[in-house]
Each structure stands twice: as C-alpha cells, then as structure tokens.
mmCIF file of C-alpha atoms (C1' of nucleotides) in Angstrom:
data_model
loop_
_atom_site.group_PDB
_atom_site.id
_atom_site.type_symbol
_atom_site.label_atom_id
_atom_site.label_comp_id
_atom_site.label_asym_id
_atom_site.label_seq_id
_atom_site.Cartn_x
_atom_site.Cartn_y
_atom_site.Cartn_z
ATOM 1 C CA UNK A 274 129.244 97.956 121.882
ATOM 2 C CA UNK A 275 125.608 97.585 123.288
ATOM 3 C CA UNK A 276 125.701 93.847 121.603
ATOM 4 C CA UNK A 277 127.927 91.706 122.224
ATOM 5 C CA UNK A 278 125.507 89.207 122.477
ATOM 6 C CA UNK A 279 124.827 85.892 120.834
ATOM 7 C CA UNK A 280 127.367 84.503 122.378
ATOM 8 C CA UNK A 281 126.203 84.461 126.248
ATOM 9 C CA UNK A 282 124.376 81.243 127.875
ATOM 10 C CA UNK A 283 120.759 82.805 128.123
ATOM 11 C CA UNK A 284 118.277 85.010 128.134
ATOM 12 C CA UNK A 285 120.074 87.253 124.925
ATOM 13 C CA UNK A 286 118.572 87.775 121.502
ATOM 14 C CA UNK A 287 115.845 88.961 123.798
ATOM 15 C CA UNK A 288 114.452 84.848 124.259
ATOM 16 C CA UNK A 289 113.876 83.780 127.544
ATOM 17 C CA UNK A 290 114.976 80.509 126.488
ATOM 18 C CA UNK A 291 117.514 79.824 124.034
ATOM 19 C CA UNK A 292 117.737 76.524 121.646
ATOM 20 C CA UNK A 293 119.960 75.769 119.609
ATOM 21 C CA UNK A 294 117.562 76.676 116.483
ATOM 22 C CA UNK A 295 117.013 80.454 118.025
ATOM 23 C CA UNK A 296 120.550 80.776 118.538
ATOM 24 C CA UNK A 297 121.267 79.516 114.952
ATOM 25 C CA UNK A 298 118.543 82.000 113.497
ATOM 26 C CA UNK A 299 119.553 85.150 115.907
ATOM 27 C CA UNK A 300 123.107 84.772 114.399
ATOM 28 C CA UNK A 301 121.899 84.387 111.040
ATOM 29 C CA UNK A 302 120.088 87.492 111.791
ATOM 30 C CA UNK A 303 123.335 89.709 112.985
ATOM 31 C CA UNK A 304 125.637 87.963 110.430
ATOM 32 C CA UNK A 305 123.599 89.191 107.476
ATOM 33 C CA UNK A 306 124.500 92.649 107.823
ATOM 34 C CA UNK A 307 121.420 93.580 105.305
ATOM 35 C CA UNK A 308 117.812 93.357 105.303
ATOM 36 C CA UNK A 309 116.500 89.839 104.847
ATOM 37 C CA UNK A 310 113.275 88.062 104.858
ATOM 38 C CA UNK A 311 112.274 85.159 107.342
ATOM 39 C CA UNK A 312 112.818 83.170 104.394
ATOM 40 C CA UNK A 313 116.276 83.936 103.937
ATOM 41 C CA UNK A 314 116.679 83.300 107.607
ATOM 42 C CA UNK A 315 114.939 79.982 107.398
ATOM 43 C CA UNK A 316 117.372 79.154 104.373
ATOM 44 C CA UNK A 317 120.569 80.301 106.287
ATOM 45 C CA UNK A 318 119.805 78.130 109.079
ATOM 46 C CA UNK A 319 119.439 75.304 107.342
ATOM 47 C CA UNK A 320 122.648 76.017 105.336
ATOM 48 C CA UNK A 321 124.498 76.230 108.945
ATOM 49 C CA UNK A 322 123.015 72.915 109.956
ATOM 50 C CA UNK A 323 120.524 73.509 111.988
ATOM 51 C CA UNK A 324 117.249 73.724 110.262
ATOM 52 C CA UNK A 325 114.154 75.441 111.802
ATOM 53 C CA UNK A 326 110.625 75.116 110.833
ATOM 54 C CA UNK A 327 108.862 78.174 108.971
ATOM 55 C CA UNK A 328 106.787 78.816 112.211
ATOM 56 C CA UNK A 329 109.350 78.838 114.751
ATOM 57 C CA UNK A 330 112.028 81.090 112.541
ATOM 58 C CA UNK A 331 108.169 83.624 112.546
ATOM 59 C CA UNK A 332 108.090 83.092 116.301
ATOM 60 C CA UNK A 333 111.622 83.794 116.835
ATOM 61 C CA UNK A 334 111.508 87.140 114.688
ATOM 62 C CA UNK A 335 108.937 88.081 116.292
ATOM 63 C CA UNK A 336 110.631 87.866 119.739
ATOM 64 C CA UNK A 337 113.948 89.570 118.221
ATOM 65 C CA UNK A 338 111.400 92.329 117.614
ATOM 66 C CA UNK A 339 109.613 92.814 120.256
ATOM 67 C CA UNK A 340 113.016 92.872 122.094
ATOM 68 C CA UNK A 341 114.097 95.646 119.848
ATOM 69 C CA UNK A 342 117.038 93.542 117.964
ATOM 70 C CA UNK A 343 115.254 93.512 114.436
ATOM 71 C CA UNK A 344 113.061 95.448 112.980
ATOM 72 C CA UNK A 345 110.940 95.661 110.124
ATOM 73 C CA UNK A 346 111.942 97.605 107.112
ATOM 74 C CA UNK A 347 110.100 97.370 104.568
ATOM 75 C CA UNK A 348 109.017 95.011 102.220
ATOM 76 C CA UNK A 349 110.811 92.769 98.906
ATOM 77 C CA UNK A 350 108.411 90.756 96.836
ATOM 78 C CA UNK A 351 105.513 90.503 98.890
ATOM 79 C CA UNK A 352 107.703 89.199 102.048
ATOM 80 C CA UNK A 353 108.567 91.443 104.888
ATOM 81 C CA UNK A 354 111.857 92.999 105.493
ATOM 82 C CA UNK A 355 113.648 92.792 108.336
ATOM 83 C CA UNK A 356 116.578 94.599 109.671
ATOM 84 C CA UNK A 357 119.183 94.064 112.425
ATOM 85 C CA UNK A 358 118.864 97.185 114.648
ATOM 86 C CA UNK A 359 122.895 97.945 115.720
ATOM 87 C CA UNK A 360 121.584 99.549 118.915
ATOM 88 C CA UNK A 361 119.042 100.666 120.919
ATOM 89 C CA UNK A 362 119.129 104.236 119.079
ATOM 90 C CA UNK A 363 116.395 105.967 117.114
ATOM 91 C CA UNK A 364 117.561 105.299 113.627
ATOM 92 C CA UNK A 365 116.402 104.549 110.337
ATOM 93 C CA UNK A 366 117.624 102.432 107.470
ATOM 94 C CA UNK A 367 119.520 102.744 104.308
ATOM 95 C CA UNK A 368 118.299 99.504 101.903
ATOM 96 C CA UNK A 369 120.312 99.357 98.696
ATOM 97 C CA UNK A 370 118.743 98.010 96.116
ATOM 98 C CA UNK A 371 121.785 97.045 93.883
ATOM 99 C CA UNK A 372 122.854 94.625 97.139
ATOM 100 C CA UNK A 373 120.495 94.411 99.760
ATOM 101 C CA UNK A 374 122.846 95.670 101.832
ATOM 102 C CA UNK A 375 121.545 97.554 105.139
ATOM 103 C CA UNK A 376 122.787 100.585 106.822
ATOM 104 C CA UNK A 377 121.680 102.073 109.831
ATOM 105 C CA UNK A 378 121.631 106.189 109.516
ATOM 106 C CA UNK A 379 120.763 108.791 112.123
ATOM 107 C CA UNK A 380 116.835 109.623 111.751
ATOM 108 C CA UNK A 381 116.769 112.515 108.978
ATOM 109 C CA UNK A 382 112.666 112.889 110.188
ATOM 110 C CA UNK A 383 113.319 114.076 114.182
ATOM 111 C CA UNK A 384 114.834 117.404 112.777
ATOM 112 C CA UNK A 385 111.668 118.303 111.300
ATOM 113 C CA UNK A 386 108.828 117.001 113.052
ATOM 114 C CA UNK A 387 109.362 119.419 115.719
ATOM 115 C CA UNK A 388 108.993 122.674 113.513
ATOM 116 C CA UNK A 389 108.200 122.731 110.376
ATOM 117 C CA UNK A 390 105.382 125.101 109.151
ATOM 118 C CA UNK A 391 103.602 122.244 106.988
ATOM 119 C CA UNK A 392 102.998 120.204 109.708
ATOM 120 C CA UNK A 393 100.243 123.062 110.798
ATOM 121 C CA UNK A 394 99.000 121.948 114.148
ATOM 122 C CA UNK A 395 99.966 118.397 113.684
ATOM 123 C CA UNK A 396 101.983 116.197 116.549
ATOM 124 C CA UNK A 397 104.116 113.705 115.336
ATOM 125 C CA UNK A 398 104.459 111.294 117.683
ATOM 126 C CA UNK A 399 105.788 107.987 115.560
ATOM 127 C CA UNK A 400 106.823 107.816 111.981
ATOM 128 C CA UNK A 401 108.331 104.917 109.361
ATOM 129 C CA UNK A 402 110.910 105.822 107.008
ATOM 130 C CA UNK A 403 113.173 103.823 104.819
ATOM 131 C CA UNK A 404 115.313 104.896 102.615
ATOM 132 C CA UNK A 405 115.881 102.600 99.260
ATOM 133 C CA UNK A 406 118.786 103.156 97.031
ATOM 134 C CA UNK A 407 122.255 102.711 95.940
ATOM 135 C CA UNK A 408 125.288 101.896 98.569
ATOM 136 C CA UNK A 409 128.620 103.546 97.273
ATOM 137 C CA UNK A 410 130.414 99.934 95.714
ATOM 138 C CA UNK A 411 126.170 99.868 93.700
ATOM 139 C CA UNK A 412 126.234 103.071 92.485
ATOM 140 C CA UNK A 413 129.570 103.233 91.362
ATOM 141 C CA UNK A 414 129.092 99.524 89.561
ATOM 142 C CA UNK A 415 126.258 101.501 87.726
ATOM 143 C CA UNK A 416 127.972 104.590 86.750
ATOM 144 C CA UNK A 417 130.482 102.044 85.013
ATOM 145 C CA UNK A 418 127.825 100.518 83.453
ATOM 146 C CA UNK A 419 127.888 97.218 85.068
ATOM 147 C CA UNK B 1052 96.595 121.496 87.317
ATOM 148 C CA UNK B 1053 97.656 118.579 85.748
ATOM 149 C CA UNK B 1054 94.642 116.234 86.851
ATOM 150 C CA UNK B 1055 90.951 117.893 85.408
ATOM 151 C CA UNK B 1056 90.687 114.427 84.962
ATOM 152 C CA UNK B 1057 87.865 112.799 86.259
ATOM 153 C CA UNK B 1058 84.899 114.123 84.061
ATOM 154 C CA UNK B 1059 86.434 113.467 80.821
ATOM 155 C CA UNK B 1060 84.901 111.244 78.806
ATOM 156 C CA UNK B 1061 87.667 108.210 78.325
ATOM 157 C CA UNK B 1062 90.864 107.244 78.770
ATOM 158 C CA UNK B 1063 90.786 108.644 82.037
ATOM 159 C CA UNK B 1064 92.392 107.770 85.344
ATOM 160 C CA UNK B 1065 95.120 105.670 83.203
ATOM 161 C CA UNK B 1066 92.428 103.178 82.356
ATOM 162 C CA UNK B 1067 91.761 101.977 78.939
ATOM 163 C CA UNK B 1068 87.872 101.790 78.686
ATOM 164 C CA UNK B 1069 85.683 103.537 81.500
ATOM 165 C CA UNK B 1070 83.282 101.508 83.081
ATOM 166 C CA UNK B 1071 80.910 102.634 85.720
ATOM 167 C CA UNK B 1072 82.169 100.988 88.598
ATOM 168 C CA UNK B 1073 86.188 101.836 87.554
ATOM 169 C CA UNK B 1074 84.942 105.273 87.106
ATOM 170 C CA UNK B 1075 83.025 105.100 90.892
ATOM 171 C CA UNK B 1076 86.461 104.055 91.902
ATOM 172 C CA UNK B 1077 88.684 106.557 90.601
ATOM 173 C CA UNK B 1078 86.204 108.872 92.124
ATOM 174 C CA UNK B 1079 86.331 107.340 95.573
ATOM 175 C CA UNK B 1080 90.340 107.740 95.108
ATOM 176 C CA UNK B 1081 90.262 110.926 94.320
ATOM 177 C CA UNK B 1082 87.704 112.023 96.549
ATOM 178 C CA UNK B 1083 89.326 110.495 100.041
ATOM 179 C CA UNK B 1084 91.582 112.818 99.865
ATOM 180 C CA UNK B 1085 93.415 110.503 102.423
ATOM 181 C CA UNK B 1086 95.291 107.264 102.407
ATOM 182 C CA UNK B 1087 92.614 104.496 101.652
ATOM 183 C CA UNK B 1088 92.845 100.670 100.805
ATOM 184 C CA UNK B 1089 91.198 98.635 99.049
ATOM 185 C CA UNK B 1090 88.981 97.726 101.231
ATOM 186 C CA UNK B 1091 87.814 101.880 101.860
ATOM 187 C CA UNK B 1092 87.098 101.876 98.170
ATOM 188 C CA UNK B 1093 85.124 99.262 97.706
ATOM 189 C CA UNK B 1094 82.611 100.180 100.915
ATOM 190 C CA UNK B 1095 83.096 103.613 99.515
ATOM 191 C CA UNK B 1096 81.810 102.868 95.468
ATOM 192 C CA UNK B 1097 78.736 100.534 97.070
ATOM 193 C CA UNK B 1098 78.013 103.514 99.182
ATOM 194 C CA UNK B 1099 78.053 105.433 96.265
ATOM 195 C CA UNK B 1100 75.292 103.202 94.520
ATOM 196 C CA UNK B 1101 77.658 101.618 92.191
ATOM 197 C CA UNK B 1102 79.092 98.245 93.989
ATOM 198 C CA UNK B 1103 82.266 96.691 92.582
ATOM 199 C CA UNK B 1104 83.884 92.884 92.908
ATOM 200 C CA UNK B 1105 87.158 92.739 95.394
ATOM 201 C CA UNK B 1106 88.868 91.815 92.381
ATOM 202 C CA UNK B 1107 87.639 95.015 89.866
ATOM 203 C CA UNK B 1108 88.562 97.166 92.931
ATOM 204 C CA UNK B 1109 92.389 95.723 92.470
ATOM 205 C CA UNK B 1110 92.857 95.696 88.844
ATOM 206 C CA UNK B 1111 91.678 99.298 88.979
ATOM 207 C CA UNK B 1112 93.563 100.302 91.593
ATOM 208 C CA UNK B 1113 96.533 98.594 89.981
ATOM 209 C CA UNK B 1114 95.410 100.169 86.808
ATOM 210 C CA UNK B 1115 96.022 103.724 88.853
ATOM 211 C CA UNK B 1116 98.960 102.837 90.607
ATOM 212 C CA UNK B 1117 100.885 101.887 87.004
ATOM 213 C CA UNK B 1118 99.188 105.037 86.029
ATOM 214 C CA UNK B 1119 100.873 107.080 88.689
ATOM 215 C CA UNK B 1120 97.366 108.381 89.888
ATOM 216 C CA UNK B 1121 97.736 106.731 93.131
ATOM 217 C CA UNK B 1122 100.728 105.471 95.109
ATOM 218 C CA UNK B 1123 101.192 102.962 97.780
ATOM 219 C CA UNK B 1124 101.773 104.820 100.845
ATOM 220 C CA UNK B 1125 102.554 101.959 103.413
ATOM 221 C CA UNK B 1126 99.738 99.738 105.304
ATOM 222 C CA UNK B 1127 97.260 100.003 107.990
ATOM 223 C CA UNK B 1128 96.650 96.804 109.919
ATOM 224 C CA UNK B 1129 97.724 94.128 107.331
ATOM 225 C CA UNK B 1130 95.871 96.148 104.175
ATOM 226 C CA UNK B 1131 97.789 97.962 102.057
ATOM 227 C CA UNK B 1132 97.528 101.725 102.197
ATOM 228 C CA UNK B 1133 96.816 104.044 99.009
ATOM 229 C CA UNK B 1134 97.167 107.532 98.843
ATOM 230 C CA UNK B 1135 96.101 109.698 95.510
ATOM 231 C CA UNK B 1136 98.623 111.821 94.363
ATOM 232 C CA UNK B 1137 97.013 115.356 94.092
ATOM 233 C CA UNK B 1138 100.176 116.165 91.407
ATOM 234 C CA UNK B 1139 103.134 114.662 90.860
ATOM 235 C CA UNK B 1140 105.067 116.677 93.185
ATOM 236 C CA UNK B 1141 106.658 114.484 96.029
ATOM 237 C CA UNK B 1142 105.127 114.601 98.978
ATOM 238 C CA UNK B 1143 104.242 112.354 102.292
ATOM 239 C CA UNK B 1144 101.216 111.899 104.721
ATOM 240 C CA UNK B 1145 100.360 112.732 108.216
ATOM 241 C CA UNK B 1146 98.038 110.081 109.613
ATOM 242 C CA UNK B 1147 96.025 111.294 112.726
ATOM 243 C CA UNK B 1148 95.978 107.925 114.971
ATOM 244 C CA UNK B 1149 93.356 109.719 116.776
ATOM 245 C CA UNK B 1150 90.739 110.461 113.611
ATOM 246 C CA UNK B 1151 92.436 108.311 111.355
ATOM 247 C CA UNK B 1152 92.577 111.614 108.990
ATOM 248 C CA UNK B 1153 95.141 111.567 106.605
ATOM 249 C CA UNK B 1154 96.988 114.912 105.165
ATOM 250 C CA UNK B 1155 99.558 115.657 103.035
ATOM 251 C CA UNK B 1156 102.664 116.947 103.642
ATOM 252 C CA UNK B 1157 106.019 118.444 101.576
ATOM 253 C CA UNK B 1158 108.693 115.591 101.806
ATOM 254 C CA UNK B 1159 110.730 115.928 104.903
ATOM 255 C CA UNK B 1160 113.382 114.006 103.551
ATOM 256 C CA UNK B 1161 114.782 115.542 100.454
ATOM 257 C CA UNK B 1162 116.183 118.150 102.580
ATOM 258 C CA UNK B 1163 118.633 115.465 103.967
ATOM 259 C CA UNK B 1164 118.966 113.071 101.293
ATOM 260 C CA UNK B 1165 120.788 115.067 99.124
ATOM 261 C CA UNK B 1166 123.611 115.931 101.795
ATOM 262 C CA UNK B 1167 123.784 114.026 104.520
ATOM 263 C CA UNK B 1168 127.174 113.407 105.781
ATOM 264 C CA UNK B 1169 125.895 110.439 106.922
ATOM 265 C CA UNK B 1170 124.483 108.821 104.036
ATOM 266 C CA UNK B 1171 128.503 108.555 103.303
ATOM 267 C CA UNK B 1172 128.089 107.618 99.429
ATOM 268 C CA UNK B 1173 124.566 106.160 100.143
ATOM 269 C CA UNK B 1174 122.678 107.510 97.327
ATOM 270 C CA UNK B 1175 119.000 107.432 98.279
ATOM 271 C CA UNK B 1176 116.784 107.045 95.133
ATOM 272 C CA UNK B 1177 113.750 106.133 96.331
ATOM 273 C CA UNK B 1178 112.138 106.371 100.252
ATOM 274 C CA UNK B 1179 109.354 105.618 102.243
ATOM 275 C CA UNK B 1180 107.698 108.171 104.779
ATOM 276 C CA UNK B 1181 104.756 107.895 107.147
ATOM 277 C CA UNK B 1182 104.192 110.524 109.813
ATOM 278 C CA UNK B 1183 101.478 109.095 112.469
ATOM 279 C CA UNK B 1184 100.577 111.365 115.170
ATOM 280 C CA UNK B 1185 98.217 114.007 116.413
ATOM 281 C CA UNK B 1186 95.612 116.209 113.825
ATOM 282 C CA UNK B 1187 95.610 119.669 115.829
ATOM 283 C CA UNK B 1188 91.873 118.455 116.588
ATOM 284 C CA UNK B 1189 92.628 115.641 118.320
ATOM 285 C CA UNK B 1190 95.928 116.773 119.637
ATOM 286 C CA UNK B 1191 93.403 119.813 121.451
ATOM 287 C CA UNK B 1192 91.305 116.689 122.671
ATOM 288 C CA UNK B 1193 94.128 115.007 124.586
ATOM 289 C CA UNK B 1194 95.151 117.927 125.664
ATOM 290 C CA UNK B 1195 91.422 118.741 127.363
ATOM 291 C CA UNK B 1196 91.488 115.097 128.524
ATOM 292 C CA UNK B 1197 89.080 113.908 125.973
ATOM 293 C "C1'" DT C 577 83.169 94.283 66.057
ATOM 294 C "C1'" DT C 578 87.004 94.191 69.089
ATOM 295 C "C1'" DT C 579 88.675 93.453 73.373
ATOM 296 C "C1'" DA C 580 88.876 95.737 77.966
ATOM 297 C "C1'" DC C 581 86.415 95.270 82.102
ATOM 298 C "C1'" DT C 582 83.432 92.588 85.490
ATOM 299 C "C1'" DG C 583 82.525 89.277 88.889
ATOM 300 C "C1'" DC C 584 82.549 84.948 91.017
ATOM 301 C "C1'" DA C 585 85.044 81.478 92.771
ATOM 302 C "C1'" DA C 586 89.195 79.037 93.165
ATOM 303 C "C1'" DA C 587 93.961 79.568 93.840
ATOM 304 C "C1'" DT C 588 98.174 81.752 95.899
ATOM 305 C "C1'" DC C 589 101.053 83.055 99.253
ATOM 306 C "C1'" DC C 590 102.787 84.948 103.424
ATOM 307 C "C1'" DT C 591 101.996 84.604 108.196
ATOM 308 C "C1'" DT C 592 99.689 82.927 112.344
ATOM 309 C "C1'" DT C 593 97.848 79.485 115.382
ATOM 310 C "C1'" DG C 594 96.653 74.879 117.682
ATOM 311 C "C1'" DC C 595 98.606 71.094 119.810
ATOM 312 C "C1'" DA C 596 101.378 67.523 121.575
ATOM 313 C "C1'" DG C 597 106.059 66.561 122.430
ATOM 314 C "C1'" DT C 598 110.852 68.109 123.738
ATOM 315 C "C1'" DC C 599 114.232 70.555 126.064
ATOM 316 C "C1'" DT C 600 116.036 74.763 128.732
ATOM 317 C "C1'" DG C 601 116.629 76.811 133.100
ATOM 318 C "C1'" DC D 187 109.423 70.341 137.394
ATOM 319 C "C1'" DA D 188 107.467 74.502 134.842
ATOM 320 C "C1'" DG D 189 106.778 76.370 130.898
ATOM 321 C "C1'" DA D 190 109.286 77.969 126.589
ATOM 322 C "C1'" DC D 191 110.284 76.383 122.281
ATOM 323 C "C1'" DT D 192 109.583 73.195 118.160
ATOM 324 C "C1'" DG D 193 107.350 71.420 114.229
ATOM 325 C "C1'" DC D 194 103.622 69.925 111.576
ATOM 326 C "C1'" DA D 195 99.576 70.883 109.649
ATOM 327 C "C1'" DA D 196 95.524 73.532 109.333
ATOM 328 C "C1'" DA D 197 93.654 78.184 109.539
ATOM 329 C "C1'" DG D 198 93.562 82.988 108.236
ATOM 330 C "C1'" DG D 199 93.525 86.868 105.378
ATOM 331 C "C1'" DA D 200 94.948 89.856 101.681
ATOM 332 C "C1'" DT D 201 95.664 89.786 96.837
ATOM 333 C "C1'" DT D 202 95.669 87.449 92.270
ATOM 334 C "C1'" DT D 203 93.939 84.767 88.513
ATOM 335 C "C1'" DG D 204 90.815 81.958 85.288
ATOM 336 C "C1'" DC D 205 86.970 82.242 82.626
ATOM 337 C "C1'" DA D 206 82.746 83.339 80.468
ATOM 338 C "C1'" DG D 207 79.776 87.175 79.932
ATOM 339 C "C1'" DT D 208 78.976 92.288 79.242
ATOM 340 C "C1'" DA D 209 79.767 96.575 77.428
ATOM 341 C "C1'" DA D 210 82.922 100.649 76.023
ATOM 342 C "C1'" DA D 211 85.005 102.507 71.722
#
DNA sequence: TTTACTGCAAATCCTTTGCAGTCTG
DNA sequence: CAGACTGCAAAGGATTTGCAGTAAA
C-alpha cells in the first residue's frame, strides 16, 4: 500500500505542515470511502472534535489535491465532489448514486484514445470521466423495490 | 432528422412561446456547433443584433436543457459548459485546448460499461466524458513548432 | 385576453482571499 | 525563528429569483 499515511509526524497528506485540524480533515477525507463535499468534510470534523473553519477545510483540499490524494469528481447540488484517490494510478471513479459510495476503476477511456477511427486526427492528451450509477448492495435494493 | 426545428413557427426548441431573443438563442445553440456557456450565447445573440438579459439567457437555456435540446457537458474555467445535442444519440466531445474547437464524438464508454470485469456489479447508469487534447490542426502546429 | 417571457436589480451560494495571530518544524 | 496554517469576515463570481411590463398565442 502506497498510503499508509495519516498516521506519520509530518509532511503526509501532502501539507508541509500538519495541525491538528488538517490531520482531522485528511482522515475525514480517507475514512469516507465515497465522494464528499468540503461541506461534509467540514461537518465530519467537527463531529470528531476538532472543528475547522470553511476556509481552511478549502485550503486544505486544495493541498490534498494538488498533492494528488483527492480529486475532484464531479459535482452534487451545486457543491463540488471530491474523491479520495487510492493511489497514484490513472483511474477513474465509480459514484453511486443510491449511496454515494466511491470506487476507484481502471480508466475505460486510455483503450480508446489511442485508436479509434472517430477521433480523426485528434490527440487526446487529458480527459474527465465519471461514471454515476448503482453499486451492487443499490441496485439490488432497487430491483427489490426498496 | 429528428430536429428541423428551428424555423418552425412555435413551440419550438422546448419553449412555450417564442420570443425573439429565446429564438436568437436557440439559434446561437444550435449554430456553435461546440460546447458553449452561457456566457458564449449571450455575446453570441448581441452579436447577432438581438441582445438578451444574463437572466433570459438562463431560463432559456434551462428551458433547452429540460427540453433535452442541449446538455451540460462539464465546465470551462468556473462557467458551465453546454453542448447541443445534434440527436439524441449518446455521444461526447473533443475539446481542442489549442483552438478551443469542440467536436463530437461516439461515446467511448459504452463499450466498457456494459462488461467490465471491473465494474464488479457497478452498474453505470449515467457518465460524464470530456476528451481535451489536440484538433489535427493544431496538433500539425505543435508538431511544426508553432 | 391569458400568461409566458424579458430585464433589471437584488439575492444566493459556493469558493477564494486578506490579514493578523498562532503554532509547527 | 521562519513561515505555514487558522479563522473571521469581506470579496468574488456564476446562477437564480422577484416583480412589473411586454408580447406571443
């Protein structure tokens, strides 16, 4: 595991300094294993005790991602989605809409932005993708018409 | 083709009464055949000679959006991104960083969203795909050291 | 005539930024 | 100590909404 992290003195999470609200939000972060907004990380702070102001749980997302530990999926209501990226891989993720759950997957775009006839002359050089849905506990609670 | 519309008289473009400017706008929409915001349509309809209000620009493109006429395709530097959907057949869009050009393209991910092995019970109903990258034009630039 | 659409301006809302103080390294 | 981080409050910027007037059907 690339990230065992979060639980070393400094410079992890990708900080260069690291108080006790940062640590508190960066685990908040890798606990929920879904997508959440910086409000829900603001929230879940403050639920563990150790409450952060909007602006510093912004500034501290924004370090996770420019060190590559979150990134943003998507959006929910007008707030931005953010993910916890498992690894330093190329991957994409899976959001299910009956949870909110997050799963990484293997990028289903680098197989065909190297060949395919459509793309007629055009280099592909970066691409978003997220994939909303069901997760298999969802879509089974909806075929049973939960 | 299941869009002539455009030059019929009314109930057009999914809107309920057809009023100069929304009808400026739909044509703006239609006529970029790229992605566009909001923004692009309403320096597009003044252009045009028929100026529109910030606000009429967003009810009508809401308007086509519930509609299905347009879709939101993603965003471009904190504006959200429109596309018009030239049917309804799913499809996805190149964006040339160089030009800013924006193309359509067949969806690259159905092929893998119906059988991925690693979507392990994940199933994807809905996705979001943005290609950004290269037109062969500008690609042939770079290349010449443009 | 009915009522959808327009446009301005005010209101929202998420996110960013300025600044002075605090705390990590 | 140096300078990163914090928090408050104000700023910023896209999008929405209220309302009275205009015009499509």
């Amino acid at each position: 595991m690339q990230q065992s992290l979060g639980r070393e003195a400094s410079n992890a999470y990708g900080f260069r300094r690291v108080s006790p609200q940062r640590r508190a939000i960066a685990d908040a972060a890798l606990g929920l294993d879904g997508a959440f907004t910086v409000d829900d990380l603001t929230r879940n702070v403050a639920l563990a005790g150790q409450p952060a102001g909007a602006a510093t749980v912004y500034r501290a997302v924004a370090a996770m991602e420019a060190a590559g530990w979150v990134e943003r999926v998507g959006e929910r209501g007008g707030h931005a989605l953010f993910a916890h990226c498992s690894d330093g891989h190329h991957h994409h993720h899976l959001v299910c809409e009956g949870c909110g759950t997050v799963r990484a997957t293997a990028c289903p775009v680098e197989r065909i932005t190297q060949d395919s006839p459509e793309l007629d002359g055009f280099v592909v050089t970066r691409h978003e993708v997220t994939l909303y849905g069901l997760c298999p506990q969802c879509a089974v609670q909806r075929a049973d018409g939960a």
